[in-house]
Every structure is written in C-alpha cells, then in structure tokens.
Short mmCIF file of C-alpha atoms and ligand atoms in Angstrom, two decimals:
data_model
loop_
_atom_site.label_atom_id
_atom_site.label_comp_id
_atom_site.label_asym_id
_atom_site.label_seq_id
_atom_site.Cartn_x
_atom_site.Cartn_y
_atom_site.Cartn_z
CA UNK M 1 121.83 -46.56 25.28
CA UNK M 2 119.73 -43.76 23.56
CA UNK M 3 116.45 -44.43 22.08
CA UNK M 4 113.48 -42.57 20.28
CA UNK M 5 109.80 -43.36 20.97
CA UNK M 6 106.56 -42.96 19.08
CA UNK M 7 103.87 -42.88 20.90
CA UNK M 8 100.26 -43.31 19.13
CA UNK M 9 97.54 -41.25 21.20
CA UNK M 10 95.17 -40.40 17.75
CA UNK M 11 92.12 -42.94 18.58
CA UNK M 12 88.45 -42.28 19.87
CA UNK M 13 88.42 -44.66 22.58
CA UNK M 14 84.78 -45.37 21.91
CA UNK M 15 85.20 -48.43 24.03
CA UNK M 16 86.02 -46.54 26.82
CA UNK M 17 82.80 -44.53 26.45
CA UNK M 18 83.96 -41.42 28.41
CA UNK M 19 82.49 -39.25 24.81
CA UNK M 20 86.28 -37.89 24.59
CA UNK M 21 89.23 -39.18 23.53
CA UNK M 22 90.72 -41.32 26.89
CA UNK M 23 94.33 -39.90 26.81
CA UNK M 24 92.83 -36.87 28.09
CA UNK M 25 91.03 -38.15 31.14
CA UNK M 26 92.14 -37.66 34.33
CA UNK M 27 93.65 -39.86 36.64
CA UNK M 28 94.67 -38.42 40.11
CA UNK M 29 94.55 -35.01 38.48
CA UNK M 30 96.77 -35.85 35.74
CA UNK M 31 95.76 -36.79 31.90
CA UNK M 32 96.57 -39.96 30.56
CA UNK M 33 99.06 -38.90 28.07
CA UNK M 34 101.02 -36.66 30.50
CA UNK M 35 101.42 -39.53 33.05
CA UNK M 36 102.79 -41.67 29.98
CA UNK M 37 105.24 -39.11 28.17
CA UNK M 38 106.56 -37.94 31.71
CA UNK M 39 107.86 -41.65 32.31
CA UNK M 40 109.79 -41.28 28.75
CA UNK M 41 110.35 -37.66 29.36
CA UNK M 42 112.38 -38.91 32.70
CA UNK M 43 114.14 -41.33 31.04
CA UNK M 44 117.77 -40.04 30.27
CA UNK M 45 118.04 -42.62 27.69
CA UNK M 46 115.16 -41.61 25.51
CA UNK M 47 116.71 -38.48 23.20
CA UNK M 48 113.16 -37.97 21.42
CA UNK M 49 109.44 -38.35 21.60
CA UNK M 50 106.65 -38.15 19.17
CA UNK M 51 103.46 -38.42 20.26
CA UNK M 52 100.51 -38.71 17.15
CA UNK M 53 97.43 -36.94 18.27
CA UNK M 54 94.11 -36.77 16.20
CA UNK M 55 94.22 -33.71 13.73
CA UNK M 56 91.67 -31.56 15.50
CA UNK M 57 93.34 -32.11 18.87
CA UNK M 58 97.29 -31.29 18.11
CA UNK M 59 97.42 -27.82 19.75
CA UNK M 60 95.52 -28.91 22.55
CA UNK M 61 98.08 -31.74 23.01
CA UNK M 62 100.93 -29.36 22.69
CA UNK M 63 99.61 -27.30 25.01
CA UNK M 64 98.97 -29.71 27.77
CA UNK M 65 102.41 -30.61 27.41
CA UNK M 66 103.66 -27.20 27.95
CA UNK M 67 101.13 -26.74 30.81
CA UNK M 68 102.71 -29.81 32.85
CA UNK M 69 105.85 -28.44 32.24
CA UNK M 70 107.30 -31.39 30.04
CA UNK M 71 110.41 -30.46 27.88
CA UNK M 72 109.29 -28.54 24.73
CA UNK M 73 111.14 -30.83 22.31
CA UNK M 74 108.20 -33.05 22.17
CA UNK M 75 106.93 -33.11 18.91
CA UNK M 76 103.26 -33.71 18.52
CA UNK M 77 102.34 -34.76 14.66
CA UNK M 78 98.87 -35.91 13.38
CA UNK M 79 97.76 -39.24 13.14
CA UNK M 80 95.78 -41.59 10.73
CA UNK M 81 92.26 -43.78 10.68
CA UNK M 82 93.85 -46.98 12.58
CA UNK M 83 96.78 -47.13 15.28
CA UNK M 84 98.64 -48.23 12.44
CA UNK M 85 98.39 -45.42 10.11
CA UNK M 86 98.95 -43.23 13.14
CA UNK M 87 102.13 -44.90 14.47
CA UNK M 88 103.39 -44.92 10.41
CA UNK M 89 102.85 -41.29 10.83
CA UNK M 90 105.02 -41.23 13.55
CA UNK M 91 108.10 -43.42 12.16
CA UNK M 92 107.99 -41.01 9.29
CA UNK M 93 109.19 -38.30 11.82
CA UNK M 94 111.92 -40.46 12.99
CA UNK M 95 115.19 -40.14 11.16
CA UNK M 96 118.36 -40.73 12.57
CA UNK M 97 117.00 -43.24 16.09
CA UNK M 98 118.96 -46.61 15.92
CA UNK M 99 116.53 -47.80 18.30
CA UNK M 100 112.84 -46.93 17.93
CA UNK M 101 109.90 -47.43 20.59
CA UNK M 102 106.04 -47.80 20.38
CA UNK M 103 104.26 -46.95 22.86
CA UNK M 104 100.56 -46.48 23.41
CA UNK M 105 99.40 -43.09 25.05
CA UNK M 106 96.84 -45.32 27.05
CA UNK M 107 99.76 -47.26 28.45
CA UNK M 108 100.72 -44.58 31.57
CA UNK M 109 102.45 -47.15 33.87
CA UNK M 110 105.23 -48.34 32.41
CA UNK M 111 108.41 -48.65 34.41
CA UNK M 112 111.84 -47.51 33.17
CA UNK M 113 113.35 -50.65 34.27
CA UNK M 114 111.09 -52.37 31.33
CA UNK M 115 111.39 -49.91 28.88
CA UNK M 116 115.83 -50.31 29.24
CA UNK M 117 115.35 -54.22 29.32
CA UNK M 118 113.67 -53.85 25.42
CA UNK M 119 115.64 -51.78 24.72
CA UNK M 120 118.84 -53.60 25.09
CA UNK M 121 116.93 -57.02 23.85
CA UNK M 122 116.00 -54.89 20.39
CA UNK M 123 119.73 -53.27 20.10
CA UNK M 124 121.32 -56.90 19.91
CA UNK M 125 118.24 -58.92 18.18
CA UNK M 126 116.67 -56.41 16.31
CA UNK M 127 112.55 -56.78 17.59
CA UNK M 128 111.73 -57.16 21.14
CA UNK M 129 107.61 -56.93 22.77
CA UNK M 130 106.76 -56.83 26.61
CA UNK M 131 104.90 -59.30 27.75
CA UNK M 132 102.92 -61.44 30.62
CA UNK M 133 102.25 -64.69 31.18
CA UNK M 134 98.42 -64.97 30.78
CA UNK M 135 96.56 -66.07 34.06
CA UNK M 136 93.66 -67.73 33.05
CA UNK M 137 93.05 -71.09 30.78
CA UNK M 138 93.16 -70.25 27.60
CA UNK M 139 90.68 -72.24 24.77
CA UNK M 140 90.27 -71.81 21.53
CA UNK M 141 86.17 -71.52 20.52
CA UNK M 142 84.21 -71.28 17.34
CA UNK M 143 80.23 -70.44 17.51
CA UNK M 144 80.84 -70.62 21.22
CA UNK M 145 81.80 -74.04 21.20
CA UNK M 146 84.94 -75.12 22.63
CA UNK M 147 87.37 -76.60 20.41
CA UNK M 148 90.53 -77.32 22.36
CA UNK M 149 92.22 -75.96 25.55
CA UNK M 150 95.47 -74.31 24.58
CA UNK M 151 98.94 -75.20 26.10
CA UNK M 152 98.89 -71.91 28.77
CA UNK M 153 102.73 -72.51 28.81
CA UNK M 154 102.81 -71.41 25.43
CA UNK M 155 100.61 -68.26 25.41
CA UNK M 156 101.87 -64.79 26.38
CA UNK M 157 99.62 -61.49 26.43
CA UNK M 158 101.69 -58.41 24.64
CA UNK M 159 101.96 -54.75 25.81
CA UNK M 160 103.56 -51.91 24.68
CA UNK M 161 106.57 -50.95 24.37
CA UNK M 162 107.76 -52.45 21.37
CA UNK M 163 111.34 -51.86 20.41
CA UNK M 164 113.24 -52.63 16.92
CA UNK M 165 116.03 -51.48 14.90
CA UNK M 166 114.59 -48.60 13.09
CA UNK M 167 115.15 -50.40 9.45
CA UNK M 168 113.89 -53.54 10.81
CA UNK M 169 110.10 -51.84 11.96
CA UNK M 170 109.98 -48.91 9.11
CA UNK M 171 110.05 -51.81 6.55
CA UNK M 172 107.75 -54.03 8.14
CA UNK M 173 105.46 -51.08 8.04
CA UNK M 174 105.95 -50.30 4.53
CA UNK M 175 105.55 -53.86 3.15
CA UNK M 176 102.03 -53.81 5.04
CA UNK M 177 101.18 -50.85 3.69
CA UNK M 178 101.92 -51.69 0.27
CA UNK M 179 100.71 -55.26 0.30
CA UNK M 180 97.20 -53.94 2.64
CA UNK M 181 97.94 -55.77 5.66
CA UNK M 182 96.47 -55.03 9.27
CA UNK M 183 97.58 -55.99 12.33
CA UNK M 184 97.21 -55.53 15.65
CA UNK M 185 100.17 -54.65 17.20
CA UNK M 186 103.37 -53.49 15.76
CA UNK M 187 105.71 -56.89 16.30
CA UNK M 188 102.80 -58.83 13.83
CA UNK M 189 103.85 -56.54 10.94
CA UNK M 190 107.78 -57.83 11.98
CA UNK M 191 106.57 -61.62 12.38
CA UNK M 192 105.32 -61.84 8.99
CA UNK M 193 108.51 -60.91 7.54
CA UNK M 194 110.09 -63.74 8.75
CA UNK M 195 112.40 -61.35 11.53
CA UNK M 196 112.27 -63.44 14.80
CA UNK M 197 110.58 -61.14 17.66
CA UNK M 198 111.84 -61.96 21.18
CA UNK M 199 109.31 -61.44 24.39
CA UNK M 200 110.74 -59.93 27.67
CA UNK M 201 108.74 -60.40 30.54
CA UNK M 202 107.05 -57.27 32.14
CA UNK M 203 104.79 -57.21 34.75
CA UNK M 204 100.74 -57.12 35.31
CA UNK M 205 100.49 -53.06 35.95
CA UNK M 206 101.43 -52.37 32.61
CA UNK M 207 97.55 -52.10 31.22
CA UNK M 208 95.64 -50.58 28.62
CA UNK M 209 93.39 -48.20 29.62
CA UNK M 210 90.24 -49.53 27.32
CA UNK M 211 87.49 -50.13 28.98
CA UNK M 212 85.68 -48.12 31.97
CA UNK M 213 86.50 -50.56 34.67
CA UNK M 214 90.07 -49.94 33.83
CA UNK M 215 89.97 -47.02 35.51
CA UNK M 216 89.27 -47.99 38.89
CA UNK M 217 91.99 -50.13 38.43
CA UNK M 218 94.63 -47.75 37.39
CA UNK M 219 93.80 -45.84 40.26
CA UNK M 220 94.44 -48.83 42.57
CA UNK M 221 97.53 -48.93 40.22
CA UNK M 222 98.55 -45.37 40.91
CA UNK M 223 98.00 -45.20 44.68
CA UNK M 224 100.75 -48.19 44.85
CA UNK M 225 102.76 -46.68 42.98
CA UNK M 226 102.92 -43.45 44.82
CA UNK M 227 103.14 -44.90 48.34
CA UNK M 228 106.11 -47.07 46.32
CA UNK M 229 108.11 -44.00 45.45
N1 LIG S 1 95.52 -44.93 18.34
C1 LIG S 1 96.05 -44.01 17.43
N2 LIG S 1 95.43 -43.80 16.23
C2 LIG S 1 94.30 -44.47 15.92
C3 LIG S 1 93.77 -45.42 16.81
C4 LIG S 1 94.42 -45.64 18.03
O1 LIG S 1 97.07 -43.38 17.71
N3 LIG S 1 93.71 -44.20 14.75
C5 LIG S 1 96.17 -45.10 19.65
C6 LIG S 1 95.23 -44.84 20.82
O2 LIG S 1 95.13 -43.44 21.07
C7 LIG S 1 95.83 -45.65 21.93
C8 LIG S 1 96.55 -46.79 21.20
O3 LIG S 1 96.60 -46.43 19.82
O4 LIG S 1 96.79 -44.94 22.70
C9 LIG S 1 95.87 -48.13 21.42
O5 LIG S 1 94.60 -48.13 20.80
P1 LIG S 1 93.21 -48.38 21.53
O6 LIG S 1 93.41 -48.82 22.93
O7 LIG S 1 92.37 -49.17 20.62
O8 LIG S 1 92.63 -46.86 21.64
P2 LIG S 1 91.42 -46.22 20.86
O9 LIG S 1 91.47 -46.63 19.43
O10 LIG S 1 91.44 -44.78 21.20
O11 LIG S 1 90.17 -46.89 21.60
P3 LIG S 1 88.91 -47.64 20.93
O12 LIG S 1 89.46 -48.72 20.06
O13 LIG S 1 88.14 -48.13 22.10
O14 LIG S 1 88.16 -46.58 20.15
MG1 LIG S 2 91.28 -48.71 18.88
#
C-alpha cells in the first residue's frame, strides 16, 4: 500500500536550547532529520517525501540529503511561522497521494511496522494517530490546585505519524485556516470536523526530541536499537 509523507522540520527548537535548529544535531554521527527520512526513505511503501525546512536553511537541507546518500527525489520546500503553516506548506506539494503522512523531523525512531499499521487503519477509516498509553496519573489542575484525577484508562499521549485520506486532512487544514483555528497536532484539525480519528497503539521509543534531556535518551534509544538490528 503506497503512501506519501510530509514531514515538518521548519521550527527553532528554542526549547531544546542547542542555538540551532535540533533536526540538525547529531546523534551517533548522524543529524536528526537524516535518521528520520532514511526510515521513510527505506520504506518500499512510501512513493514520496517532503520534508519543510525553514527558508534560510533549504539548500543546506538538500544538501545533507545528498551527502548521506538518500534518494534525490526528496523534495525539500519552505515552511511557515507554526508547524501548522509549515505542514500546510507541505500538503500543498502533495497531489495525487491517496494516503498522506505527517511526520515530525524530530521524530527519528519510528519503526516501519508502525508507520504500515496507520497506514492501513487511515486507508479503510480515513484518520488514524499513534499513540501510548500514558504512564503516570493524570489530574486535571487550575492555579496549581488539583481539581480531579482523570480516568488514566481513558487518556492516550499522541505521536507522529498521522495518516488520513488526503481529502479528509487537506480540508481539515483549509477550514482552520479560513476560520483561524490552531491546533496542536494534525488529527485536532480532523476532530473538529466531526471525522472520527482512530488511535493505534505504538510504542514508548517513538519520542520527540524537545528538550535537552531528550537527548541522552535517544542515545540510550539508538544504542538498542543498533545492537537490535
Ligand atoms: N515545525 C515546523 N515549522 C514550524 C514549527 C515546527 O516544521 N514553524 C516542526 C519542527 O521542526 C518539528 C515539529 O514541527 O520537527 C514539531 O515541533 P516542535 O517539537 O515544537 O519543534 P520546534 O518548533 O522546532 O521546537 P520549539 O517549539 O522548542 O521551538
Ligand atoms: Mg514548536
């Protein structure tokens, strides 16, 4: 089953304070965003990538992809003032995809075996999200007061991928651009429509790289994985 996936890489990541933009840190002597396309780049069913890089940092982005050797039809495009803006910018370069991925460039260990799961979940229902079950007790707090411990049971954390029927996300997106909505992932834009969004369960490795401390864990990550393959 062929699919075609955007993946957003045009932020700051002030958070992760490293004074550059994180997809181009290194980890184990590889950048960010090279570990990430190569899993999609691997994938026989994926038949195109777009990754959005900032403006000012496109031909360096298409040149690290030709310097790791990844296949040249990669097509790098710029990207907007929020991740949403960006990953609008890169549905606008999708045409034909029946089946269209989001993926964030800070997301480098996703597994193939996740990425087919969503992508036959989105091809029969339209709007899938990868997901964990969250580990900790979750309650909800106002002015740091506790108002109510939630039913865990019921509360998932979301990754990336995120996989829809290409009408089904490019009009979601439109609609929140024209009525000024922002939200924080891409299935929200798809909730508020009304289009039920079904959760497959991923696994725990699957992080964001955000924060500094996130690194020492994807290394941790990354050693597994190795010894693993
Ligand atoms: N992203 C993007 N365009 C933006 C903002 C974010 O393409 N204008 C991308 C990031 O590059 C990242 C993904 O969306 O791969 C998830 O965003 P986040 O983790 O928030 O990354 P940053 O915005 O770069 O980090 P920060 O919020 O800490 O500045
Ligand atoms: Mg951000």
């Amino acid at each position: 089953m062929k699919y075609a996936v955007v993946i957003p890489a045009a932020g700051q990541g002030k958070r992760m304070q490293a004074g550059f933009n994180k997809q181009f840190l290194m980890l184990e002597k590889k950048p960010v965003i090279i570990h990430t396309v190569s899993v999609f780049a691997h994938d026989p069913w994926c038949e195109r990538i777009v990754v959005v890089a900032n403006e000012n940092e496109i031909e360096d982005m298409k040149q690290l992809i030709q310097d790791w050797k990844i296949p040249n039809d990669i097509d790098v495009v710029p990207g907007g003032s929020e991740r949403q803006d960006s990953v609008m910018e890169g549905l606008r370069h999708i045409s034909a995809a029946e089946i269209v991925l989001i993926h964030d460039g800070a997301r480098p260990f996703i597994r193939p075996l996740h990425i087919h799961k969503l992508v036959e979940k989105a091809q029969h229902q339209g709007a899938a999200v990868l997901g964990v079950k969250i580990k900790d007790t979750m309650k909800r707090v106002k002015d740091h007061l506790v108002l109510e411990t939630i039913d865990r049971s019921y509360v998932w954390s979301v990754q990336t991928p995120q996989a829809f029927q290409f009408p089904v996300i490019y009009d979601a997106y439109k609609k929140a651009q024209e009525e000024g909505f922002r939200g924080t992932d891409d299935t929200s834009l798809v909730e508020r429509t009304g289009f039920p969004v079904h959760i497959i369960e991923g696994d725990y490795n699957n992080i964001k790289l955000t924060t500094p401390e996130d690194i020492t864990i994807a290394q941790a990550i990354l050693k597994k994985q190795t010894e693993e393959d």
